[in-house]
GROMACS .gro file of C-alpha atoms in nm:
model
  441
    1VAL     CA    1   9.772  10.743  10.814
    2MET     CA    2   9.483  10.990  10.796
    3GLY     CA    3   9.268  10.853  11.133
    4THR     CA    4   9.401  11.193  11.349
    5ALA     CA    5   9.290  11.374  11.090
    6CYS     CA    6   8.971  11.257  11.019
    7SER     CA    7   8.875  11.195  11.428
    8ARG     CA    8   8.692  11.615  11.399
    9ALA     CA    9   8.550  11.803  11.170
   10PRO     CA   10   8.806  11.746  10.876
   11SER     CA   11   9.000  12.042  10.715
   12GLU     CA   12   9.059  12.111  10.377
   13PRO     CA   13   9.399  11.885  10.347
   14ALA     CA   14   9.202  11.619  10.525
   15ILE     CA   15   8.967  11.601  10.260
   16GLN     CA   16   9.246  11.629  10.005
   17ARG     CA   17   9.399  11.310  10.184
   18THR     CA   18   9.130  11.078  10.249
   19VAL     CA   19   9.022  11.124   9.869
   20VAL     CA   20   9.333  11.058   9.719
   21GLU     CA   21   9.391  10.771   9.971
   22ALA     CA   22   9.061  10.641   9.876
   23SER     CA   23   9.154  10.695   9.543
   24TRP     CA   24   9.451  10.562   9.514
   25SER     CA   25   9.348  10.241   9.699
   26THR     CA   26   9.139  10.204   9.383
   27ALA     CA   27   9.402  10.185   9.155
   28ARG     CA   28   9.607   9.868   9.242
   29LEU     CA   29   9.514   9.712   9.017
   30ALA     CA   30   9.714   9.306   8.960
   31PRO     CA   31   9.667   8.923   8.948
   32ALA     CA   32   9.576   8.643   9.221
   33GLY     CA   33   9.748   8.388   9.334
   34SER     CA   34  10.063   8.275   9.588
   35ASN     CA   35  10.414   8.121   9.469
   36ALA     CA   36  10.184   7.870   9.241
   37CYS     CA   37   9.843   7.988   9.213
   38CYS     CA   38   9.828   8.245   8.960
   39LEU     CA   39   9.651   8.022   8.725
   40PRO     CA   40   9.239   7.872   8.737
   41PRO     CA   41   9.227   7.681   9.037
   42SER     CA   42   9.279   7.361   8.870
   43ALA     CA   43   9.633   7.478   8.829
   44PRO     CA   44   9.873   7.223   9.059
   45SER     CA   45  10.055   7.502   9.341
   46SER     CA   46  10.334   7.388   9.586
   47SER     CA   47  10.510   7.582   9.832
   48GLN     CA   48  10.853   7.729   9.847
   49GLU     CA   49  11.078   7.724  10.211
   50SER     CA   50  11.252   8.039  10.216
   51LEU     CA   51  11.618   8.199  10.492
   52CYS     CA   52  11.247   8.404  10.643
   53SER     CA   53  10.895   8.315  10.629
   54VAL     CA   54  10.645   8.512  10.390
   55ASP     CA   55  10.400   8.512  10.620
   56ASP     CA   56  10.631   8.693  10.873
   57MET     CA   57  10.757   8.978  10.707
   58PRO     CA   58  10.576   9.310  10.798
   59PRO     CA   59  10.365   9.504  10.619
   60ARG     CA   60  10.664   9.815  10.587
   61ALA     CA   61  10.997   9.752  10.690
   62GLU     CA   62  11.341   9.875  10.637
   63PRO     CA   63  11.627   9.759  10.846
   64ALA     CA   64  11.739  10.007  11.118
   65ALA     CA   65  12.029  10.247  11.011
   66ASP     CA   66  12.285  10.017  11.226
   67SER     CA   67  12.216   9.671  11.087
   68VAL     CA   68  12.182   9.839  10.724
   69ASP     CA   69  12.552   9.877  10.789
   70ALA     CA   70  12.612   9.548  10.922
   71ALA     CA   71  12.402   9.413  10.625
   72ALA     CA   72  12.645   9.691  10.378
   73GLU     CA   73  12.944   9.540  10.506
   74SER     CA   74  12.887   9.150  10.549
   75ARG     CA   75  12.561   8.959  10.342
   76ASP     CA   76  12.673   8.685  10.556
   77ALA     CA   77  12.708   8.816  10.804
   78ALA     CA   78  12.320   8.986  10.778
   79ALA     CA   79  12.195   8.641  10.688
   80GLU     CA   80  12.309   8.484  11.055
   81SER     CA   81  12.200   8.808  11.238
   82VAL     CA   82  11.799   8.754  11.038
   83GLU     CA   83  11.639   8.794  11.337
   84ALA     CA   84  11.800   9.106  11.496
   85VAL     CA   85  11.731   9.280  11.151
   86ALA     CA   86  11.349   9.163  11.132
   87VAL     CA   87  11.345   9.346  11.487
   88ASP     CA   88  11.545   9.631  11.413
   89GLY     CA   89  11.317   9.647  11.129
   90GLY     CA   90  10.994   9.629  11.323
   91ASP     CA   91  11.054   9.924  11.539
   92ALA     CA   92  11.177  10.136  11.210
   93ALA     CA   93  10.821  10.064  11.034
   94ALA     CA   94  10.632  10.150  11.414
   95ALA     CA   95  10.790  10.457  11.397
   96ALA     CA   96  10.777  10.540  11.065
   97THR     CA   97  10.338  10.467  11.104
   98THR     CA   98  10.334  10.626  11.443
   99THR     CA   99  10.442  10.999  11.327
  100VAL     CA  100  10.205  11.133  11.076
  101GLY     CA  101  10.190  11.510  11.028
  102ASP     CA  102  10.099  11.632  10.708
  103VAL     CA  103  10.394  11.585  10.516
  104GLU     CA  104  10.437  11.267  10.598
  105VAL     CA  105  10.113  11.193  10.510
  106GLU     CA  106  10.182  11.260  10.163
  107LEU     CA  107  10.511  11.063  10.157
  108GLU     CA  108  10.320  10.787  10.260
  109LEU     CA  109  10.135  10.816   9.966
  110GLU     CA  110  10.405  10.808   9.750
  111GLN     CA  111  10.547  10.491   9.875
  112VAL     CA  112  10.233  10.285   9.926
  113GLY     CA  113  10.087  10.422   9.613
  114GLU     CA  114  10.238  10.360   9.268
  115VAL     CA  115  10.594  10.221   9.254
  116GLU     CA  116  10.672  10.432   8.936
  117GLN     CA  117  10.688  10.218   8.670
  118VAL     CA  118  11.097  10.246   8.539
  119ALA     CA  119  11.414  10.117   8.333
  120PRO     CA  120  11.745  10.203   8.447
  121ALA     CA  121  11.859  10.498   8.204
  122ALA     CA  122  12.156  10.216   8.171
  123SER     CA  123  11.954   9.976   8.115
  124ARG     CA  124  11.946  10.003   7.690
  125ASP     CA  125  12.299   9.948   7.693
  126GLY     CA  126  12.399   9.685   7.884
  127ARG     CA  127  12.563   9.851   8.198
  128ARG     CA  128  12.253   9.722   8.401
  129SER     CA  129  12.255   9.388   8.292
  130GLU     CA  130  12.550   9.326   8.361
  131GLY     CA  131  12.465   9.478   8.731
  132ALA     CA  132  12.170   9.263   8.757
  133SER     CA  133  12.388   8.899   8.646
  134SER     CA  134  12.635   8.998   8.930
  135GLN     CA  135  12.370   9.075   9.155
  136ALA     CA  136  12.218   8.730   9.107
  137ALA     CA  137  12.568   8.536   9.062
  138ALA     CA  138  12.638   8.706   9.406
  139SER     CA  139  12.309   8.585   9.611
  140SER     CA  140  12.270   8.237   9.524
  141SER     CA  141  12.067   8.150   9.810
  142ARG     CA  142  11.730   8.272   9.809
  143PRO     CA  143  11.640   8.607   9.951
  144CYS     CA  144  11.408   8.743  10.243
  145LEU     CA  145  11.322   9.100  10.342
  146ALA     CA  146  11.558   9.106  10.594
  147THR     CA  147  11.881   9.032  10.373
  148LEU     CA  148  11.746   9.325  10.153
  149LEU     CA  149  11.913   9.701  10.139
  150PRO     CA  150  11.768   9.975  10.296
  151ASP     CA  151  11.559  10.142  10.028
  152PRO     CA  152  11.686  10.444   9.855
  153LYS     CA  153  11.627  10.821   9.930
  154ASP     CA  154  11.544  10.894   9.622
  155LYS     CA  155  11.391  10.657   9.406
  156HIS     CA  156  11.408  10.796   9.054
  157ALA     CA  157  11.730  10.926   9.039
  158GLY     CA  158  11.899  10.862   8.722
  159VAL     CA  159  11.618  10.654   8.614
  160VAL     CA  160  11.391  10.642   8.339
  161PRO     CA  161  11.022  10.491   8.279
  162ALA     CA  162  10.940  10.203   8.071
  163ALA     CA  163  10.693  10.177   7.863
  164GLU     CA  164  10.449   9.869   7.937
  165TRP     CA  165  10.481   9.790   7.543
  166GLU     CA  166  10.872   9.768   7.560
  167PRO     CA  167  11.030   9.488   7.510
  168LEU     CA  168  11.194   9.370   7.833
  169SER     CA  169  11.577   9.501   7.816
  170ASP     CA  170  11.858   9.247   7.876
  171GLY     CA  171  11.883   9.365   8.255
  172GLU     CA  172  11.500   9.320   8.299
  173LEU     CA  173  11.550   8.968   8.133
  174GLU     CA  174  11.839   8.859   8.338
  175VAL     CA  175  11.595   8.994   8.674
  176VAL     CA  176  11.273   8.759   8.564
  177ARG     CA  177  11.587   8.430   8.481
  178ALA     CA  178  11.703   8.532   8.872
  179ILE     CA  179  11.354   8.513   9.026
  180ARG     CA  180  11.179   8.243   8.818
  181GLY     CA  181  11.475   8.025   8.960
  182TRP     CA  182  11.429   8.171   9.343
  183LEU     CA  183  11.071   8.016   9.297
  184GLY     CA  184  11.144   7.689   9.129
  185GLU     CA  185  11.048   7.521   8.823
  186GLU     CA  186  10.644   7.487   8.921
  187ALA     CA  187  10.613   7.820   9.111
  188ALA     CA  188  10.739   7.972   8.856
  189ALA     CA  189  10.514   7.847   8.561
  190ALA     CA  190  10.229   7.914   8.771
  191CYS     CA  191  10.325   8.261   8.809
  192PRO     CA  192  10.105   8.559   8.594
  193ARG     CA  193  10.364   8.703   8.346
  194ASP     CA  194  10.280   9.034   8.389
  195LEU     CA  195  10.334   9.059   8.758
  196LEU     CA  196  10.705   8.881   8.690
  197VAL     CA  197  10.734   9.216   8.464
  198THR     CA  198  10.557   9.448   8.688
  199PHE     CA  199  10.725   9.355   9.009
  200THR     CA  200  11.051   9.362   8.787
  201ARG     CA  201  11.041   9.705   8.628
  202GLY     CA  202  10.839   9.893   8.957
  203TYR     CA  203  11.169   9.784   9.191
  204ALA     CA  204  11.432   9.880   8.880
  205TYR     CA  205  11.590  10.152   9.100
  206ARG     CA  206  11.689   9.955   9.388
  207PRO     CA  207  12.041   9.828   9.450
  208ASP     CA  208  11.938   9.500   9.502
  209TRP     CA  209  11.691   9.461   9.226
  210SER     CA  210  11.648   9.105   9.146
  211GLN     CA  211  11.663   9.014   9.548
  212ALA     CA  212  11.410   9.278   9.633
  213SER     CA  213  11.216   9.211   9.304
  214PHE     CA  214  11.137   8.847   9.372
  215VAL     CA  215  11.098   8.895   9.772
  216PHE     CA  216  10.833   9.140   9.725
  217LEU     CA  217  10.684   8.912   9.451
  218GLU     CA  218  10.669   8.677   9.663
  219ARG     CA  219  10.514   8.821   9.944
  220ALA     CA  220  10.251   8.915   9.733
  221LEU     CA  221  10.212   8.584   9.556
  222ALA     CA  222  10.167   8.464   9.923
  223TRP     CA  223   9.867   8.658   9.989
  224ARG     CA  224   9.752   8.599   9.680
  225GLU     CA  225   9.701   8.238   9.787
  226GLU     CA  226   9.524   8.374  10.118
  227MET     CA  227   9.348   8.582   9.978
  228GLY     CA  228   9.191   8.296   9.725
  229ALA     CA  229   9.248   8.564   9.432
  230CYS     CA  230   9.389   8.356   9.177
  231GLY     CA  231   9.006   8.204   9.137
  232ILE     CA  232   8.792   8.458   9.249
  233CYS     CA  233   8.680   8.631   8.909
  234PHE     CA  234   8.657   8.205   8.793
  235GLY     CA  235   8.384   8.095   8.961
  236ALA     CA  236   8.154   8.281   9.192
  237PRO     CA  237   8.143   8.647   9.309
  238PRO     CA  238   8.178   8.735   9.685
  239ALA     CA  239   7.888   8.722   9.861
  240ARG     CA  240   7.653   8.990   9.787
  241ARG     CA  241   7.843   9.129   9.518
  242GLU     CA  242   7.554   9.297   9.385
  243LEU     CA  243   7.495   9.504   9.721
  244PHE     CA  244   7.873   9.629   9.732
  245GLU     CA  245   7.846   9.703   9.350
  246GLU     CA  246   7.500   9.917   9.412
  247LEU     CA  247   7.703  10.094   9.765
  248CYS     CA  248   8.054  10.113   9.604
  249PRO     CA  249   7.993  10.225   9.283
  250SER     CA  250   8.288  10.167   9.001
  251GLY     CA  251   8.355  10.003   8.690
  252LEU     CA  252   8.499  10.017   8.274
  253ILE     CA  253   8.384  10.334   8.117
  254GLY     CA  254   8.574  10.368   7.776
  255HIS     CA  255   9.001  10.390   7.638
  256ASP     CA  256   9.228  10.641   7.593
  257SER     CA  257   9.427  10.665   7.266
  258LEU     CA  258   9.681  10.415   7.364
  259GLY     CA  259   9.473  10.129   7.460
  260HIS     CA  260   9.441  10.176   7.807
  261LEU     CA  261   9.132  10.093   7.959
  262VAL     CA  262   8.974  10.418   8.195
  263VAL     CA  263   8.856  10.234   8.499
  264LEU     CA  264   8.605  10.528   8.725
  265GLU     CA  265   8.569  10.491   9.038
  266ARG     CA  266   8.269  10.718   9.174
  267LEU     CA  267   8.416  10.830   9.504
  268GLY     CA  268   8.110  11.096   9.590
  269ARG     CA  269   7.873  10.859   9.557
  270VAL     CA  270   8.013  10.596   9.773
  271ARG     CA  271   7.721  10.514  10.066
  272VAL     CA  272   7.905  10.480  10.369
  273ALA     CA  273   7.686  10.379  10.608
  274GLU     CA  274   7.554  10.192  10.427
  275LEU     CA  275   7.864  10.003  10.311
  276LEU     CA  276   7.996   9.988  10.643
  277LYS     CA  277   7.652   9.869  10.834
  278ALA     CA  278   7.630   9.598  10.555
  279PHE     CA  279   8.011   9.477  10.440
  280SER     CA  280   8.320   9.393  10.804
  281GLU     CA  281   8.652   9.536  10.682
  282GLU     CA  282   8.746   9.159  10.560
  283GLU     CA  283   8.448   9.164  10.333
  284TYR     CA  284   8.578   9.457  10.252
  285LEU     CA  285   8.861   9.390  10.097
  286ARG     CA  286   8.814   9.081   9.936
  287GLN     CA  287   8.509   9.284   9.764
  288GLN     CA  288   8.818   9.530   9.654
  289ALA     CA  289   9.009   9.219   9.609
  290PHE     CA  290   8.754   9.081   9.315
  291SER     CA  291   8.782   9.423   9.193
  292ARG     CA  292   9.130   9.448   9.154
  293GLU     CA  293   9.162   9.097   8.991
  294ALA     CA  294   8.890   9.156   8.725
  295VAL     CA  295   9.100   9.449   8.645
  296ARG     CA  296   9.437   9.248   8.581
  297LEU     CA  297   9.202   8.981   8.392
  298LEU     CA  298   9.011   9.287   8.162
  299SER     CA  299   9.376   9.429   8.075
  300THR     CA  300   9.510   9.057   7.985
  301ALA     CA  301   9.202   9.042   7.723
  302ASN     CA  302   9.241   9.417   7.633
  303SER     CA  303   9.642   9.344   7.582
  304THR     CA  304   9.572   9.029   7.435
  305ARG     CA  305   9.288   9.152   7.160
  306LEU     CA  306   9.555   9.526   7.114
  307GLY     CA  307   9.820   9.256   7.060
  308ARG     CA  308  10.004   9.549   7.286
  309ARG     CA  309  10.129   9.473   7.634
  310LEU     CA  310   9.919   9.753   7.885
  311TYR     CA  311   9.933   9.664   8.227
  312LYS     CA  312   9.787  10.019   8.377
  313VAL     CA  313   9.469  10.154   8.351
  314VAL     CA  314   9.400  10.518   8.331
  315VAL     CA  315   9.157  10.626   8.692
  316VAL     CA  316   8.895  10.877   8.678
  317ILE     CA  317   8.783  10.910   9.024
  318ASP     CA  318   8.440  11.145   9.020
  319LEU     CA  319   8.403  11.350   9.352
  320GLU     CA  320   8.003  11.478   9.253
  321GLY     CA  321   7.789  11.380   9.603
  322LEU     CA  322   8.119  11.463   9.795
  323SER     CA  323   8.034  11.511  10.222
  324LEU     CA  324   8.136  11.454  10.541
  325SER     CA  325   8.109  11.119  10.554
  326HIS     CA  326   8.337  10.991  10.331
  327VAL     CA  327   8.603  11.132  10.556
  328GLY     CA  328   8.476  10.955  10.895
  329SER     CA  329   8.722  10.776  11.056
  330ARG     CA  330   8.606  10.427  10.972
  331PHE     CA  331   8.581  10.477  10.609
  332VAL     CA  332   8.945  10.667  10.626
  333ARG     CA  333   9.066  10.388  10.832
  334LEU     CA  334   8.902  10.084  10.577
  335CYS     CA  335   9.047  10.295  10.294
  336LYS     CA  336   9.388  10.285  10.418
  337ARG     CA  337   9.398   9.925  10.491
  338VAL     CA  338   9.346   9.875  10.113
  339ASN     CA  339   9.576  10.136  10.027
  340GLU     CA  340   9.848   9.963  10.215
  341THR     CA  341   9.740   9.597  10.114
  342PHE     CA  342   9.690   9.685   9.693
  343GLY     CA  343  10.012   9.924   9.737
  344TRP     CA  344  10.228   9.596   9.805
  345HIS     CA  345  10.058   9.364   9.635
  346TYR     CA  346   9.943   9.540   9.256
  347PRO     CA  347  10.250   9.782   9.186
  348GLU     CA  348  10.307   9.971   8.833
  349THR     CA  349   9.856   9.964   8.775
  350ALA     CA  350   9.797  10.342   8.724
  351PHE     CA  351   9.854  10.521   8.430
  352ARG     CA  352   9.651  10.832   8.538
  353PHE     CA  353   9.464  10.981   8.695
  354TYR     CA  354   9.186  11.239   8.616
  355VAL     CA  355   8.969  11.339   8.966
  356ILE     CA  356   8.656  11.548   8.819
  357ASN     CA  357   8.348  11.718   8.977
  358ALA     CA  358   8.562  11.833   9.158
  359PRO     CA  359   8.457  12.122   9.477
  360LEU     CA  360   8.660  12.472   9.485
  361VAL     CA  361   8.773  12.334   9.821
  362PHE     CA  362   8.948  12.008   9.680
  363ARG     CA  363   9.126  12.145   9.404
  364THR     CA  364   9.235  12.447   9.654
  365ALA     CA  365   9.350  12.186   9.874
  366TRP     CA  366   9.580  12.030   9.642
  367GLY     CA  367   9.721  12.323   9.552
  368VAL     CA  368   9.867  12.299   9.889
  369ALA     CA  369   9.962  11.898   9.938
  370LYS     CA  370  10.083  11.866   9.553
  371SER     CA  371  10.387  12.052   9.703
  372PHE     CA  372  10.424  11.723   9.955
  373ILE     CA  373  10.447  11.471   9.680
  374HIS     CA  374  10.698  11.383   9.431
  375PRO     CA  375  10.694  11.582   9.103
  376ILE     CA  376  10.641  11.227   8.874
  377THR     CA  377  10.345  11.163   9.107
  378VAL     CA  378  10.204  11.447   9.063
  379GLN     CA  379  10.234  11.445   8.725
  380LYS     CA  380  10.010  11.185   8.662
  381PHE     CA  381   9.702  11.367   8.828
  382SER     CA  382   9.482  11.629   8.719
  383ILE     CA  383   9.224  11.783   8.927
  384LEU     CA  384   8.848  11.902   8.677
  385GLY     CA  385   8.591  12.094   8.779
  386SER     CA  386   8.292  11.990   8.580
  387GLY     CA  387   8.478  12.125   8.251
  388TRP     CA  388   8.626  11.765   8.255
  389ARG     CA  389   8.449  11.601   7.902
  390ARG     CA  390   8.702  11.914   7.740
  391THR     CA  391   9.043  11.785   7.880
  392PHE     CA  392   8.937  11.404   7.829
  393ALA     CA  393   8.877  11.504   7.448
  394GLU     CA  394   9.186  11.640   7.452
  395ALA     CA  395   9.364  11.348   7.561
  396GLY     CA  396   9.205  11.142   7.348
  397ILE     CA  397   8.972  10.952   7.634
  398THR     CA  398   8.686  10.776   7.461
  399LEU     CA  399   8.343  10.707   7.679
  400THR     CA  400   8.180  10.366   7.562
  401THR     CA  401   7.946  10.376   7.831
  402GLY     CA  402   7.896  10.700   7.979
  403GLU     CA  403   8.011  10.794   8.303
  404ALA     CA  404   7.657  10.766   8.428
  405SER     CA  405   7.638  10.352   8.377
  406PRO     CA  406   7.969  10.223   8.399
  407THR     CA  407   8.052   9.815   8.324
  408SER     CA  408   7.992   9.668   8.648
  409TRP     CA  409   8.346   9.487   8.728
  410SER     CA  410   8.141   9.157   8.730
  411ALA     CA  411   8.005   9.175   8.425
  412ALA     CA  412   8.324   9.229   8.244
  413VAL     CA  413   8.498   9.005   8.364
  414ARG     CA  414   8.208   8.687   8.269
  415ALA     CA  415   8.232   8.872   7.885
  416ALA     CA  416   8.611   8.777   7.911
  417VAL     CA  417   8.619   8.481   8.080
  418GLU     CA  418   8.307   8.361   7.823
  419GLU     CA  419   8.579   8.539   7.527
  420HIS     CA  420   8.946   8.412   7.603
  421GLY     CA  421   8.873   8.151   7.908
  422PRO     CA  422   9.025   8.168   8.253
  423GLU     CA  423   9.354   7.986   8.152
  424LEU     CA  424   9.489   8.254   7.933
  425LEU     CA  425   9.357   8.536   8.128
  426GLY     CA  426   9.476   8.377   8.482
  427ARG     CA  427   9.814   8.358   8.300
  428GLY     CA  428   9.866   8.730   8.201
  429TYR     CA  429   9.990   8.868   7.874
  430MET     CA  430  10.357   8.903   7.749
  431PRO     CA  431  10.411   8.984   7.393
  432ALA     CA  432  10.568   8.684   7.172
  433ASP     CA  433  10.954   8.879   7.197
  434ASP     CA  434  11.001   8.843   7.581
  435LEU     CA  435  10.819   8.486   7.614
  436GLU     CA  436  11.107   8.368   7.331
  437ARG     CA  437  11.386   8.501   7.499
  438LEU     CA  438  11.284   8.390   7.811
  439GLY     CA  439  11.256   8.048   7.647
  440LEU     CA  440  10.869   8.026   7.747
  441ARG     CA  441  10.571   7.956   7.567
   0.00000   0.00000   0.00000
């Protein structure tokens, strides 16, 4: 998204986009696995046949306008023309990623980044529950990307946020049941429970709620199996993990008044030249997958300890030390790939962002850039200078380690595994009431 902006001396908006892109990617947290791999590696796995191969799904594809009309008129006709729809969708995706302007960059950020956690306003009085039931009944065949409806223009119209700890509504329960049915018994049993919730709530704005939640969850599970994310934190960490954590420092530093974990990303301290020399793009992605899975497991441990479902975290992005090396094209390209990958596979995981030690140029650029970002997303960001400690105190954020010495992901997850065991952490947290209503143990 930002490669063109960073092939020359960066402007203020370029620096702004780079920092937000890089930091946004650090906030994508979720579990590991494929259709059936999200318990520790000893758990059985299976694969499910689909109308469309998950591996063939493009990273971002919405059906072209003519295919959308056809799909809306007849699901059966769309299913018979899967190949044509997929081609049209690929063209649309290419257009979306090659036409890059400042405004579109920010819109890309909103789409690829946090999918706002929402529950339809009507779901609490049961009307959306009827809609979810009718969707699932109308689509007994296994959904795939080509059979989904187009993404709504306004993703937040007529919806209200659902707090993480709230029990699943009747409509959400219907969607979860539909997803589990499409996954199959074995895969559904292995799928992390927190993922079921985040994908269900993350796509509640869509008219094809059940189908979209399933399709994007299944794609995430397939990616997780390919990455080996299910057991990435239960055995030896990726090679040269200590070096990675030295060059790209981040970790836990505390909690907020609601109990969310607070994660520090020291973006300004990333030693870009050494990082790019030491790690290939694929190695970097695997290292970040370890960090994301560590945060998911630690959120599960935190929820278990508190008896309260909390799958989101507060992300603190420290810009102290920010330089031109952080807006170089290679590093920006790396951040873009991480952002796109984890944006799809780790939804619903950022509660709030605090950008601290932000230089004046950044704060000025943010004042301009935020006008192009959805207001709900803007509300999650606080851009602070050196006086951030006062804001943290007012927000009820307690630093348990100090911002200078965050607990590394390797050390934190190792302690959590020793305390809770890999099976509990890999399964994910779900309140007892939800488990009972879903008939789970």
